[in-house]
Short mmCIF file of C-alpha atoms and ligand atoms in Angstrom, two decimals:
data_model
loop_
_atom_site.label_atom_id
_atom_site.label_comp_id
_atom_site.label_asym_id
_atom_site.label_seq_id
_atom_site.Cartn_x
_atom_site.Cartn_y
_atom_site.Cartn_z
CA MET A 1 77.66 28.93 84.75
CA SER A 2 75.30 28.47 81.77
CA GLN A 3 73.09 31.47 80.95
CA GLU A 4 70.43 29.62 78.92
CA LEU A 5 66.84 30.54 79.70
CA THR A 6 65.09 27.82 81.70
CA LEU A 7 61.75 26.34 80.62
CA GLN A 8 60.14 27.87 83.71
CA GLN A 9 61.44 31.34 82.79
CA ARG A 10 60.28 30.93 79.18
CA LEU A 11 56.82 29.78 80.29
CA GLU A 12 56.46 32.66 82.76
CA ALA A 13 57.47 35.18 80.08
CA CYS A 14 54.92 33.77 77.58
CA ALA A 15 52.02 33.17 79.98
CA GLY A 16 51.34 36.74 81.13
CA PRO A 17 48.23 37.34 83.28
CA ASP A 18 45.76 35.45 81.08
CA PRO A 19 44.21 32.57 83.13
CA LEU A 20 44.07 30.19 80.14
CA HIS A 21 47.73 30.77 79.26
CA ARG A 22 48.68 30.34 82.92
CA ALA A 23 46.80 27.04 83.01
CA VAL A 24 48.78 25.92 79.95
CA LYS A 25 52.01 27.07 81.63
CA ASP A 26 51.25 25.07 84.78
CA ALA A 27 50.37 21.95 82.76
CA VAL A 28 53.55 22.13 80.66
CA ALA A 29 55.63 22.62 83.81
CA ALA A 30 54.00 19.55 85.40
CA LEU A 31 54.52 17.45 82.25
CA ALA A 32 58.15 18.58 82.13
CA GLN A 33 58.65 17.54 85.76
CA ALA A 34 57.10 14.13 85.04
CA SER A 35 59.37 13.71 82.01
CA ILE A 36 62.47 14.20 84.18
CA GLU A 37 61.32 11.30 86.35
CA ILE A 38 60.64 9.17 83.24
CA SER A 39 64.06 10.15 81.88
CA ASP A 40 65.66 8.88 85.09
CA LEU A 41 63.89 5.53 84.61
CA THR A 42 64.74 5.12 80.92
CA SER A 43 68.39 6.01 81.58
CA ARG A 44 68.64 3.26 84.23
CA GLY A 45 66.82 0.62 82.12
CA ALA A 46 67.12 -2.84 83.61
CA LEU A 47 68.67 -1.36 86.76
CA ALA A 48 65.28 0.26 87.38
CA GLY A 49 63.45 -2.93 86.50
CA ILE A 50 62.72 -1.65 83.00
CA THR A 51 63.05 -4.70 80.79
CA GLY A 52 60.52 -3.99 78.05
CA GLN A 53 58.53 -6.92 79.35
CA ALA A 54 54.97 -7.03 78.09
CA ARG A 55 52.43 -6.33 80.81
CA GLY A 56 49.38 -7.13 78.73
CA ARG A 57 47.70 -5.14 75.98
CA ASN A 58 46.11 -1.70 75.96
CA THR A 59 42.61 -1.12 74.71
CA ASP A 60 43.78 -0.84 71.16
CA GLY A 61 45.53 -4.18 71.30
CA ASP A 62 49.04 -2.77 71.49
CA VAL A 63 51.42 -4.72 73.68
CA GLN A 64 51.82 -2.73 76.92
CA LYS A 65 55.37 -2.62 78.25
CA ASP A 66 56.26 -2.10 81.90
CA LEU A 67 57.52 1.43 81.26
CA ASP A 68 54.34 2.38 79.35
CA VAL A 69 52.37 1.80 82.53
CA ARG A 70 54.90 3.41 84.88
CA ALA A 71 55.19 6.49 82.62
CA ASP A 72 51.39 6.79 82.53
CA ASP A 73 51.28 6.66 86.35
CA ILE A 74 54.03 9.30 86.68
CA ILE A 75 52.28 11.71 84.32
CA ARG A 76 48.90 11.27 86.01
CA ALA A 77 50.46 11.90 89.42
CA ALA A 78 52.17 15.07 88.17
CA LEU A 79 48.95 16.41 86.63
CA GLY A 80 46.84 15.31 89.58
CA ARG A 81 47.72 18.46 91.47
CA LEU A 82 46.25 20.70 88.73
CA PRO A 83 42.70 21.56 87.61
CA ILE A 84 42.36 19.45 84.45
CA GLY A 85 39.09 19.05 82.52
CA VAL A 86 39.69 15.76 80.71
CA LEU A 87 42.65 13.41 80.60
CA ALA A 88 43.20 11.00 77.70
CA SER A 89 46.04 8.50 77.42
CA GLU A 90 47.09 5.86 74.92
CA GLU A 91 47.18 3.46 77.87
CA MET A 92 43.59 4.01 78.99
CA ALA A 93 40.42 2.86 77.19
CA ASP A 94 38.32 5.93 77.86
CA LEU A 95 38.55 9.59 78.78
CA ASP A 96 38.97 10.58 82.42
CA ILE A 97 36.54 13.47 82.96
CA LEU A 98 37.99 15.15 86.06
CA ASP A 99 36.83 18.77 86.38
CA ALA A 100 34.32 20.09 83.83
CA ASN A 101 35.09 23.66 84.94
CA ALA A 102 38.84 23.39 84.30
CA PRO A 103 39.89 25.39 81.21
CA ILE A 104 42.33 22.87 79.69
CA SER A 105 42.46 19.16 78.92
CA ILE A 106 45.42 16.95 78.06
CA ALA A 107 45.90 13.92 75.79
CA PHE A 108 49.20 12.07 75.93
CA ASP A 109 51.16 9.07 74.79
CA PRO A 110 53.19 8.39 77.92
CA LEU A 111 55.83 6.34 76.17
CA ASP A 112 56.07 6.36 72.40
CA GLY A 113 58.43 3.86 70.82
CA SER A 114 58.21 1.46 73.74
CA SER A 115 59.06 -1.51 71.52
CA ASN A 116 62.57 0.01 71.54
CA ILE A 117 63.01 0.09 75.32
CA ASN A 118 65.13 -3.02 75.74
CA THR A 119 67.22 -2.18 72.65
CA ASN A 120 68.43 1.10 74.19
CA MET A 121 66.87 3.20 71.41
CA SER A 122 65.33 6.64 71.94
CA VAL A 123 61.75 6.65 73.24
CA GLY A 124 59.55 9.57 74.21
CA THR A 125 56.41 11.20 75.59
CA ILE A 126 53.97 13.15 73.40
CA PHE A 127 51.25 15.53 74.65
CA SER A 128 48.48 17.73 73.30
CA ILE A 129 46.69 20.47 75.28
CA MET A 130 43.16 21.39 74.23
CA PRO A 131 40.59 23.82 75.63
CA THR A 132 37.94 21.91 77.57
CA THR A 133 34.59 22.06 75.74
CA ALA A 134 31.25 22.87 77.39
CA ASP A 135 30.48 19.18 77.08
CA PRO A 136 33.82 17.82 78.38
CA SER A 137 33.28 14.47 76.66
CA ALA A 138 33.56 16.29 73.31
CA THR A 139 36.94 17.90 74.11
CA PHE A 140 38.97 15.47 72.02
CA THR A 141 36.62 15.58 69.05
CA GLN A 142 37.90 19.08 68.24
CA PRO A 143 40.10 19.51 65.17
CA GLY A 144 43.84 19.65 65.76
CA SER A 145 43.78 23.37 64.97
CA ALA A 146 42.04 23.93 68.33
CA GLN A 147 45.14 22.90 70.28
CA LEU A 148 46.51 25.44 72.76
CA ALA A 149 49.91 23.73 73.03
CA ALA A 150 51.70 20.57 71.99
CA GLY A 151 55.02 18.99 72.81
CA PHE A 152 57.13 15.91 73.02
CA VAL A 153 60.12 14.71 75.02
CA VAL A 154 62.87 12.52 73.54
CA TYR A 155 64.66 10.28 76.06
CA GLY A 156 67.82 9.86 74.00
CA PRO A 157 71.50 10.78 74.35
CA GLN A 158 70.06 14.08 75.57
CA THR A 159 66.64 14.40 77.14
CA SER A 160 65.05 17.14 75.04
CA LEU A 161 61.64 18.76 75.31
CA VAL A 162 60.10 20.26 72.17
CA LEU A 163 57.26 22.73 72.74
CA THR A 164 54.89 24.99 70.86
CA ILE A 165 52.21 27.19 72.42
CA GLY A 166 51.26 28.55 69.01
CA HIS A 167 54.06 31.06 68.54
CA GLY A 168 56.84 28.96 67.04
CA VAL A 169 58.77 25.94 68.33
CA ASP A 170 61.37 25.89 71.11
CA ILE A 171 63.72 23.06 72.08
CA PHE A 172 64.88 22.64 75.68
CA THR A 173 67.62 20.28 76.84
CA LEU A 174 67.64 18.75 80.32
CA ASP A 175 70.55 19.95 82.47
CA ARG A 176 71.06 16.89 84.63
CA ASP A 177 73.06 18.84 87.22
CA SER A 178 70.33 21.39 87.94
CA ARG A 179 67.51 19.04 86.79
CA GLU A 180 66.06 21.91 84.77
CA TYR A 181 65.24 22.19 81.07
CA LYS A 182 67.26 24.92 79.37
CA LEU A 183 66.50 26.64 76.07
CA THR A 184 68.84 25.31 73.36
CA GLY A 185 66.77 26.03 70.25
CA SER A 186 64.46 29.02 69.76
CA MET A 187 61.90 29.51 66.95
CA VAL A 188 63.16 26.35 65.22
CA GLN A 189 62.47 26.12 61.47
CA ILE A 190 62.45 22.89 59.43
CA PRO A 191 64.53 23.20 56.22
CA PRO A 192 61.89 23.48 53.46
CA ASP A 193 63.48 21.00 51.04
CA ALA A 194 65.38 17.91 52.24
CA ASN A 195 66.81 14.68 50.91
CA GLU A 196 66.08 12.25 53.74
CA PHE A 197 62.97 10.08 54.04
CA ALA A 198 61.80 7.86 56.88
CA ILE A 199 59.43 4.99 56.18
CA ASN A 200 59.26 1.30 57.12
CA SER A 201 60.18 -0.03 53.69
CA SER A 202 59.33 -3.61 54.65
CA ASN A 203 55.70 -2.62 54.08
CA ARG A 204 56.22 -1.42 50.50
CA ARG A 205 54.00 -4.08 48.92
CA HIS A 206 51.12 -2.81 51.08
CA TRP A 207 51.40 0.90 50.19
CA ASP A 208 49.03 2.80 47.89
CA ALA A 209 50.39 3.94 44.50
CA PRO A 210 51.11 7.60 45.47
CA VAL A 211 53.36 6.57 48.39
CA ARG A 212 55.07 3.89 46.32
CA SER A 213 55.74 6.36 43.55
CA TYR A 214 57.09 9.01 45.92
CA ILE A 215 59.50 6.57 47.56
CA GLU A 216 60.42 5.22 44.12
CA GLU A 217 61.36 8.77 43.10
CA CYS A 218 63.50 9.17 46.21
CA VAL A 219 65.24 5.85 45.55
CA MET A 220 65.85 6.81 41.91
CA GLY A 221 67.84 9.71 43.33
CA ALA A 222 69.87 11.81 40.89
CA GLU A 223 68.90 9.45 38.03
CA GLY A 224 65.22 10.13 38.57
CA PRO A 225 62.80 13.10 38.47
CA CYS A 226 64.06 14.51 41.79
CA GLY A 227 67.56 15.02 40.34
CA LYS A 228 69.20 14.44 43.72
CA ASP A 229 70.12 11.46 45.87
CA PHE A 230 68.22 10.69 49.07
CA ASN A 231 69.20 9.08 52.38
CA MET A 232 66.86 6.85 54.41
CA ARG A 233 66.30 6.54 58.13
CA TRP A 234 63.81 4.39 60.10
CA ILE A 235 64.23 4.38 63.90
CA GLY A 236 60.80 3.00 64.81
CA SER A 237 60.29 5.84 67.27
CA LEU A 238 58.14 8.76 66.12
CA VAL A 239 59.66 11.23 68.59
CA ALA A 240 63.20 10.47 67.39
CA GLU A 241 62.19 10.86 63.73
CA ALA A 242 60.37 14.12 64.50
CA PHE A 243 63.34 15.56 66.41
CA ARG A 244 65.71 14.74 63.54
CA ILE A 245 63.35 16.42 61.06
CA LEU A 246 63.17 19.55 63.23
CA VAL A 247 66.97 19.68 63.35
CA ARG A 248 67.93 18.83 59.75
CA GLY A 249 64.75 18.45 57.72
CA GLY A 250 63.34 15.38 55.98
CA ILE A 251 60.01 13.62 55.57
CA PHE A 252 58.40 10.94 57.76
CA LEU A 253 55.73 8.66 56.35
CA TYR A 254 53.53 6.20 58.17
CA PRO A 255 50.86 5.81 55.45
CA SER A 256 47.74 3.72 55.34
CA ASP A 257 48.54 0.30 53.93
CA GLY A 258 46.88 -2.94 52.91
CA ARG A 259 47.56 -4.85 56.12
CA ARG A 260 44.53 -5.65 58.27
CA GLY A 261 44.29 -3.01 60.98
CA TYR A 262 46.58 -0.61 59.12
CA GLU A 263 43.95 0.73 56.71
CA GLU A 264 44.38 4.07 58.52
CA GLY A 265 48.06 3.61 59.30
CA ARG A 266 49.44 2.97 62.78
CA LEU A 267 49.65 6.33 64.51
CA ARG A 268 46.87 7.79 66.66
CA LEU A 269 45.31 11.09 65.74
CA VAL A 270 44.52 12.59 69.16
CA TYR A 271 47.79 12.08 71.06
CA GLU A 272 50.35 11.49 68.29
CA ALA A 273 49.44 13.03 64.91
CA HIS A 274 47.63 16.16 66.18
CA PRO A 275 50.48 17.29 68.49
CA MET A 276 53.18 16.39 65.97
CA ALA A 277 51.31 18.24 63.20
CA PHE A 278 50.93 21.36 65.36
CA ILE A 279 54.67 21.36 66.10
CA VAL A 280 55.75 20.64 62.51
CA GLU A 281 53.51 23.35 61.05
CA GLN A 282 54.69 25.85 63.67
CA ALA A 283 58.23 25.05 62.49
CA GLY A 284 57.32 25.78 58.85
CA GLY A 285 56.73 22.17 57.79
CA GLY A 286 53.66 20.26 56.61
CA ALA A 287 51.60 17.39 58.06
CA ILE A 288 48.98 15.53 55.98
CA THR A 289 47.31 12.15 55.62
CA GLY A 290 48.25 12.25 51.94
CA ARG A 291 45.17 14.22 50.94
CA THR A 292 44.05 16.04 54.12
CA ARG A 293 45.78 18.44 56.52
CA ILE A 294 46.10 16.65 59.88
CA LEU A 295 45.10 19.75 61.88
CA ASP A 296 41.80 19.98 59.97
CA ILE A 297 40.68 16.52 61.12
CA SER A 298 38.13 16.17 63.93
CA PRO A 299 38.51 12.77 65.63
CA ALA A 300 35.54 10.41 65.57
CA SER A 301 37.00 8.30 68.38
CA LEU A 302 39.70 8.63 71.02
CA HIS A 303 42.13 6.02 69.66
CA GLN A 304 41.42 6.69 66.00
CA ARG A 305 44.39 5.98 63.73
CA VAL A 306 45.44 8.23 60.86
CA PRO A 307 48.04 8.10 58.10
CA LEU A 308 50.81 10.60 58.95
CA ILE A 309 53.12 12.21 56.38
CA MET A 310 55.06 15.15 57.84
CA GLY A 311 58.23 17.17 57.52
CA SER A 312 59.91 19.54 55.06
CA ILE A 313 57.18 21.45 53.29
CA LYS A 314 58.36 20.88 49.71
CA ASN A 315 58.70 17.13 50.25
CA VAL A 316 55.23 16.93 51.84
CA GLN A 317 53.76 18.98 48.99
CA ARG A 318 55.27 16.51 46.48
CA VAL A 319 53.53 13.60 48.24
CA GLU A 320 50.28 15.59 48.33
CA HIS A 321 50.62 16.29 44.58
CA MET A 322 51.00 12.57 43.88
CA HIS A 323 47.83 11.86 45.84
CA SER A 324 45.91 14.52 43.92
CA GLN A 325 47.26 13.46 40.46
CA PRO A 326 46.70 9.68 40.31
CA GLU A 327 48.15 9.53 36.80
CA VAL A 328 51.46 10.81 38.19
CA ALA A 329 51.50 8.00 40.71
CA LEU A 330 50.54 5.34 38.20
CA GLU A 331 53.20 6.49 35.74
CA ALA A 332 55.88 6.44 38.41
CA ASN A 333 54.86 2.89 39.21
CA ALA A 334 55.39 1.81 35.59
CA PRO A 335 57.61 -1.27 35.12
CA LEU A 336 60.54 0.96 34.11
CA PHE A 337 60.78 2.30 37.62
CA GLY A 338 60.24 -1.14 39.03
CA HIS A 339 63.28 -2.57 37.25
CA ARG A 340 65.51 0.41 38.04
CA GLY A 341 64.38 1.29 41.54
CA LEU A 342 65.42 -0.30 44.81
CA PHE A 343 62.25 -2.36 44.84
CA ARG A 344 61.66 -4.96 42.17
CA ILE A 345 57.94 -5.22 41.31
P1 LIG B 401 55.52 1.45 69.82
O1 LIG B 401 55.21 2.50 70.83
O2 LIG B 401 54.58 0.26 69.89
O3 LIG B 401 56.97 1.05 69.80
O4 LIG B 401 55.19 2.09 68.37
C1 LIG B 401 55.97 3.19 68.00
C2 LIG B 401 55.27 3.81 66.81
O5 LIG B 401 53.96 4.12 67.13
C3 LIG B 401 56.01 5.06 66.33
O6 LIG B 401 56.73 5.69 67.33
C4 LIG B 401 56.92 4.53 65.25
O7 LIG B 401 57.21 5.49 64.27
C5 LIG B 401 56.12 3.38 64.68
O8 LIG B 401 55.29 2.90 65.73
C6 LIG B 401 56.97 2.24 64.20
O9 LIG B 401 56.09 1.31 63.62
P2 LIG B 401 56.65 -0.02 62.94
O10 LIG B 401 57.19 -0.86 64.09
O11 LIG B 401 55.46 -0.62 62.26
O12 LIG B 401 57.73 0.38 61.98
#
């Protein structure tokens, strides 16, 4: 009989008598329950009618897959039984202002990585819990540092829930027999210096100089200024990249680039970058746009995009240095690197 602490037990122990903390506890428990239902669907794929078929486009123009919509419905149903101030979802154009007197509000990406669904790759759910503001419509204009909790679920070989309520990061793994999440990683820390980077290298010609020079350095490996070889990963699923970084370190980059519509990158601030940044910082890592700390940013709009560079603190600091010292970036982009690096200029 396994003795691991369950998510419910952990939440009860952390919540105490404080009404705000108990509201957070109830919301996380409801999101966890919804994620078990979504996990069931993703694990059955086509047998559950999940084919990755496009069902139209969401407000931001992203292709909406069948599971995006079903996951959004499941999460809304699970939260519907709770007092929630404002709900915000990647799949909905505007905020849902539900109960202005409720202490907490939730923003979520019901299914991140949905372009992977029919290729059997890991996908996930991301959520951010904020205090509801006096004017509820302003709740998700608060900086990321105002978050009360953040988490994500990876529907992969294991279904794992990663959670912070501001006192470190815990990882819970779904026990399919008892249908409970059990604590499998407590106070997780990201290794401060790593040799693995994740970026979609097909966009190299669109990157700004600092990102190009950082990746060039990584590709130069032991022959370059880093003095060590790097490995590369790109799964195309933020939750999978984030989980790997929590477990073994590394750096993830989805920078701004020159493509139309990608001037601020691809990822959304409110329900992707803010929660990921809270988790990564709580695990000792860093999360920046290149020049700005993600948690310091106050959104101007609900579906605002933001460049996201996060992971092992020393690697993130190197990228930040390159953004603050343009001459460093320009030098690293000199022809010498171009002829010796992976990418020919
Ligand atoms: P989808 O949800 O449309 O699959 O997008 C996933 C994502 O937002 C993020 O999870 C990935 O890291 C990133 O997009 C992959 O983007 P590219 O397809 O441009 O590499």
